[in-house]
PDB file of C-alpha atoms in Angstrom:
ATOM      1  CA  MET O1140     -29.268 -12.120 -41.160  1.00  0.00           C
ATOM      2  CA  GLY O1141     -26.125 -10.823 -39.416  1.00  0.00           C
ATOM      3  CA  LEU O1142     -25.619  -7.662 -37.447  1.00  0.00           C
ATOM      4  CA  SER O1143     -24.257  -4.901 -39.657  1.00  0.00           C
ATOM      5  CA  LEU O1144     -22.290  -2.038 -38.144  1.00  0.00           C
ATOM      6  CA  LYS O1145     -20.689   0.950 -39.761  1.00  0.00           C
ATOM      7  CA  PRO O1146     -16.902   0.620 -40.215  1.00  0.00           C
ATOM      8  CA  GLY O1147     -15.153   1.975 -37.125  1.00  0.00           C
ATOM      9  CA  LEU O1148     -18.288   1.660 -35.036  1.00  0.00           C
ATOM     10  CA  SER O1149     -17.666  -2.037 -34.510  1.00  0.00           C
ATOM     11  CA  LEU O1150     -14.173  -1.300 -33.165  1.00  0.00           C
ATOM     12  CA  ALA O1151     -15.578   1.389 -30.862  1.00  0.00           C
ATOM     13  CA  LEU O1152     -18.233  -1.036 -29.608  1.00  0.00           C
ATOM     14  CA  VAL O1153     -15.710  -3.801 -29.003  1.00  0.00           C
ATOM     15  CA  LEU O1154     -13.409  -1.416 -27.141  1.00  0.00           C
ATOM     16  CA  ALA O1155     -16.264  -0.060 -25.045  1.00  0.00           C
ATOM     17  CA  LEU O1156     -17.446  -3.544 -24.155  1.00  0.00           C
ATOM     18  CA  GLY O1157     -13.911  -4.643 -23.390  1.00  0.00           C
ATOM     19  CA  PHE O1158     -13.229  -1.697 -21.088  1.00  0.00           C
ATOM     20  CA  GLY O1159     -16.571  -2.198 -19.380  1.00  0.00           C
ATOM     21  CA  ALA O1160     -15.759  -5.844 -18.719  1.00  0.00           C
ATOM     22  CA  ALA O1161     -12.282  -4.949 -17.449  1.00  0.00           C
ATOM     23  CA  ALA O1162     -13.703  -2.332 -15.104  1.00  0.00           C
ATOM     24  CA  ALA O1163     -16.315  -4.758 -13.796  1.00  0.00           C
ATOM     25  CA  ALA O1164     -13.651  -7.432 -13.217  1.00  0.00           C
ATOM     26  CA  LYS O1165     -11.193  -5.126 -11.416  1.00  0.00           C
ATOM     27  CA  THR O1166     -10.185  -6.530  -8.062  1.00  0.00           C
ATOM     28  CA  PRO O1167     -10.089  -4.304  -4.984  1.00  0.00           C
ATOM     29  CA  LEU O1168      -6.735  -2.615  -4.392  1.00  0.00           C
ATOM     30  CA  ARG O1169      -6.351  -4.588  -1.169  1.00  0.00           C
ATOM     31  CA  GLU O1170      -6.047  -7.701  -3.339  1.00  0.00           C
ATOM     32  CA  GLN O1171      -3.204  -6.222  -5.399  1.00  0.00           C
ATOM     33  CA  LYS O1172      -0.337  -7.752  -3.440  1.00  0.00           C
ATOM     34  CA  GLU O1173       2.283  -5.517  -5.063  1.00  0.00           C
ATOM     35  CA  ILE O1174       0.384  -2.455  -3.779  1.00  0.00           C
ATOM     36  CA  ASP O1175      -1.020  -3.743  -0.490  1.00  0.00           C
ATOM     37  CA  ASP O1176       2.255  -5.203   0.805  1.00  0.00           C
ATOM     38  CA  LYS O1177       4.096  -1.991   0.002  1.00  0.00           C
ATOM     39  CA  MET O1178       1.451  -0.010   1.883  1.00  0.00           C
ATOM     40  CA  LEU O1179       2.087  -2.315   4.846  1.00  0.00           C
ATOM     41  CA  TRP O1180       5.800  -1.436   4.815  1.00  0.00           C
ATOM     42  CA  VAL O1181       4.952   2.270   4.866  1.00  0.00           C
ATOM     43  CA  ALA O1182       2.400   1.810   7.648  1.00  0.00           C
ATOM     44  CA  LEU O1183       4.873  -0.117   9.779  1.00  0.00           C
ATOM     45  CA  ALA O1184       7.556   2.518   9.310  1.00  0.00           C
ATOM     46  CA  ILE O1185       5.112   5.257  10.319  1.00  0.00           C
ATOM     47  CA  GLU O1186       4.048   3.331  13.427  1.00  0.00           C
ATOM     48  CA  ILE O1187       7.662   2.698  14.417  1.00  0.00           C
ATOM     49  CA  SER O1188       8.692   6.332  13.935  1.00  0.00           C
ATOM     50  CA  ASP O1189       5.599   7.555  15.822  1.00  0.00           C
ATOM     51  CA  ARG O1190       6.201   5.307  18.818  1.00  0.00           C
ATOM     52  CA  CYS O1191       9.987   5.087  19.051  1.00  0.00           C
ATOM     53  CA  ALA O1192      11.689   8.226  20.309  1.00  0.00           C
ATOM     54  CA  ALA O1193      15.079   7.098  18.973  1.00  0.00           C
ATOM     55  CA  ILE O1194      13.894   6.637  15.374  1.00  0.00           C
ATOM     56  CA  ALA O1195      12.744   9.288  12.899  1.00  0.00           C
ATOM     57  CA  PRO O1196      10.982   8.885   9.569  1.00  0.00           C
ATOM     58  CA  ARG O1197      12.669   9.565   6.247  1.00  0.00           C
ATOM     59  CA  THR O1198       9.701  11.677   5.202  1.00  0.00           C
ATOM     60  CA  LEU O1199      10.793  12.570   1.659  1.00  0.00           C
ATOM     61  CA  THR O1200      11.723   8.955   0.964  1.00  0.00           C
ATOM     62  CA  GLY O1201       8.320   7.841   2.198  1.00  0.00           C
ATOM     63  CA  LEU O1202       6.408  10.451   0.223  1.00  0.00           C
ATOM     64  CA  SER O1203       8.316   9.631  -2.941  1.00  0.00           C
ATOM     65  CA  TYR O1204       7.579   5.938  -2.411  1.00  0.00           C
ATOM     66  CA  LEU O1205       3.872   6.642  -1.908  1.00  0.00           C
ATOM     67  CA  TRP O1206       3.727   8.691  -5.121  1.00  0.00           C
ATOM     68  CA  GLY O1207       5.316   5.738  -6.892  1.00  0.00           C
ATOM     69  CA  LEU O1208       2.674   3.419  -5.431  1.00  0.00           C
ATOM     70  CA  LYS O1209      -0.060   5.745  -6.637  1.00  0.00           C
ATOM     71  CA  SER O1210       1.493   5.679 -10.091  1.00  0.00           C
ATOM     72  CA  ASP O1211       1.668   1.870  -9.996  1.00  0.00           C
ATOM     73  CA  ALA O1212      -2.000   1.651  -9.000  1.00  0.00           C
ATOM     74  CA  SER O1213      -2.932   4.049 -11.802  1.00  0.00           C
ATOM     75  CA  LYS O1214      -1.018   1.893 -14.289  1.00  0.00           C
ATOM     76  CA  LEU O1215      -3.065  -1.083 -13.084  1.00  0.00           C
ATOM     77  CA  GLY O1216      -6.190   0.838 -14.080  1.00  0.00           C
ATOM     78  CA  TYR O1217      -7.329   2.276 -10.739  1.00  0.00           C
ATOM     79  CA  THR O1218      -8.766   5.764 -10.715  1.00  0.00           C
ATOM     80  CA  ASP O1219      -7.726   8.514  -8.317  1.00  0.00           C
ATOM     81  CA  ASP O1220     -11.074   8.072  -6.530  1.00  0.00           C
ATOM     82  CA  GLU O1221     -10.498   4.317  -6.107  1.00  0.00           C
ATOM     83  CA  ILE O1222      -6.980   4.902  -4.800  1.00  0.00           C
ATOM     84  CA  ARG O1223      -8.167   7.618  -2.418  1.00  0.00           C
ATOM     85  CA  ALA O1224     -10.984   5.377  -1.139  1.00  0.00           C
ATOM     86  CA  TYR O1225      -8.494   2.577  -0.420  1.00  0.00           C
ATOM     87  CA  VAL O1226      -6.093   4.871   1.427  1.00  0.00           C
ATOM     88  CA  ARG O1227      -8.775   6.647   3.472  1.00  0.00           C
ATOM     89  CA  SER O1228     -10.981   3.647   4.300  1.00  0.00           C
ATOM     90  CA  ASP O1229     -11.350   3.019   8.037  1.00  0.00           C
ATOM     91  CA  ALA O1230     -11.854  -0.689   7.298  1.00  0.00           C
ATOM     92  CA  GLU O1231      -8.622  -0.808   5.287  1.00  0.00           C
ATOM     93  CA  LYS O1232      -6.752   1.067   8.016  1.00  0.00           C
ATOM     94  CA  ALA O1233      -7.990  -1.453  10.606  1.00  0.00           C
ATOM     95  CA  ARG O1234      -7.041  -4.371   8.332  1.00  0.00           C
ATOM     96  CA  MET O1235      -3.590  -2.870   7.741  1.00  0.00           C
ATOM     97  CA  ARG O1236      -3.136  -2.440  11.504  1.00  0.00           C
ATOM     98  CA  GLN O1237      -3.962  -6.134  11.979  1.00  0.00           C
ATOM     99  CA  ARG O1238      -1.452  -7.098   9.284  1.00  0.00           C
ATOM    100  CA  GLY O1239       1.185  -4.889  10.893  1.00  0.00           C
ATOM    101  CA  GLU O1240       0.599  -6.349  14.332  1.00  0.00           C
ATOM    102  CA  ALA O1241       0.845  -9.864  12.874  1.00  0.00           C
ATOM    103  CA  TYR O1242       4.163  -8.917  11.222  1.00  0.00           C
ATOM    104  CA  VAL O1243       5.549  -7.632  14.531  1.00  0.00           C
ATOM    105  CA  ARG O1244       4.384 -10.761  16.379  1.00  0.00           C
ATOM    106  CA  ALA O1245       5.952 -12.969  13.660  1.00  0.00           C
ATOM    107  CA  LYS O1246       9.275 -11.329  14.541  1.00  0.00           C
ATOM    108  CA  GLY O1247       8.785 -12.446  18.164  1.00  0.00           C
ATOM    109  CA  LEU O1248       7.940  -8.920  19.331  1.00  0.00           C
ATOM    110  CA  ASP O1249       4.920  -7.313  20.994  1.00  0.00           C
ATOM    111  CA  PRO O1250       3.156  -4.734  18.777  1.00  0.00           C
ATOM    112  CA  GLN O1251       1.859  -2.975  21.903  1.00  0.00           C
ATOM    113  CA  SER O1252       5.382  -2.380  23.245  1.00  0.00           C
ATOM    114  CA  ASP O1253       7.121   0.819  22.175  1.00  0.00           C
ATOM    115  CA  ALA O1254      10.464  -0.780  23.086  1.00  0.00           C
ATOM    116  CA  ASP O1255       9.729  -3.748  20.821  1.00  0.00           C
ATOM    117  CA  LEU O1256       8.825  -1.399  17.974  1.00  0.00           C
ATOM    118  CA  CYS O1257      12.175   0.333  18.493  1.00  0.00           C
ATOM    119  CA  THR O1258      13.852  -3.068  18.327  1.00  0.00           C
ATOM    120  CA  LEU O1259      11.987  -3.870  15.121  1.00  0.00           C
ATOM    121  CA  GLY O1260      12.911  -0.510  13.607  1.00  0.00           C
ATOM    122  CA  THR O1261      16.577  -1.035  14.412  1.00  0.00           C
ATOM    123  CA  GLN O1262      16.475  -4.568  12.979  1.00  0.00           C
ATOM    124  CA  GLU O1263      14.806  -3.364   9.783  1.00  0.00           C
ATOM    125  CA  MET O1264      17.353  -0.571   9.321  1.00  0.00           C
ATOM    126  CA  GLU O1265      20.270  -2.965   9.952  1.00  0.00           C
ATOM    127  CA  LYS O1266      19.050  -5.478   7.390  1.00  0.00           C
ATOM    128  CA  GLY O1267      18.313  -2.761   4.828  1.00  0.00           C
ATOM    129  CA  SER O1268      14.672  -3.737   4.347  1.00  0.00           C
ATOM    130  CA  GLN O1269      12.088  -1.504   2.705  1.00  0.00           C
ATOM    131  CA  ILE O1270      10.723  -0.674   6.153  1.00  0.00           C
ATOM    132  CA  GLY O1271      14.237   0.248   7.285  1.00  0.00           C
ATOM    133  CA  ALA O1272      14.701   2.483   4.244  1.00  0.00           C
ATOM    134  CA  PHE O1273      11.920   4.730   5.576  1.00  0.00           C
ATOM    135  CA  LEU O1274      13.631   5.120   8.960  1.00  0.00           C
ATOM    136  CA  LYS O1275      16.726   6.727  10.452  1.00  0.00           C
ATOM    137  CA  GLU O1276      18.225   7.046  13.902  1.00  0.00           C
ATOM    138  CA  LYS O1277      17.705  10.391  15.601  1.00  0.00           C
TER     139      LYS O1277
END
């Protein structure tokens, strides 16, 4: 004897089960490369502009970019609470700092040196990178 459901109820059940499975299978935002890497570019630009007196942030450009990232994360199915948790997490901030320092070192520069961060900022602006797009000379 088979399971008998009212018409329409079976579709609702399938959809509910499908969404539940999708929610359970959702990877952490840190594993969404298209989000996480873009957050790294923003973080690096902020660090450079904070520590280099000759470079200022393009604040509106950065804020617009961040709103776009939030929209992208939402389109991937992340809730505002999940996005907020990722952005505010001390563990994620520490991990992002480690990634940023590794990026600076990979460029042959010292992430502890303000002068080297100025050099990196200038290089990024000259090559027109995403990091450079968030920065301007004072």
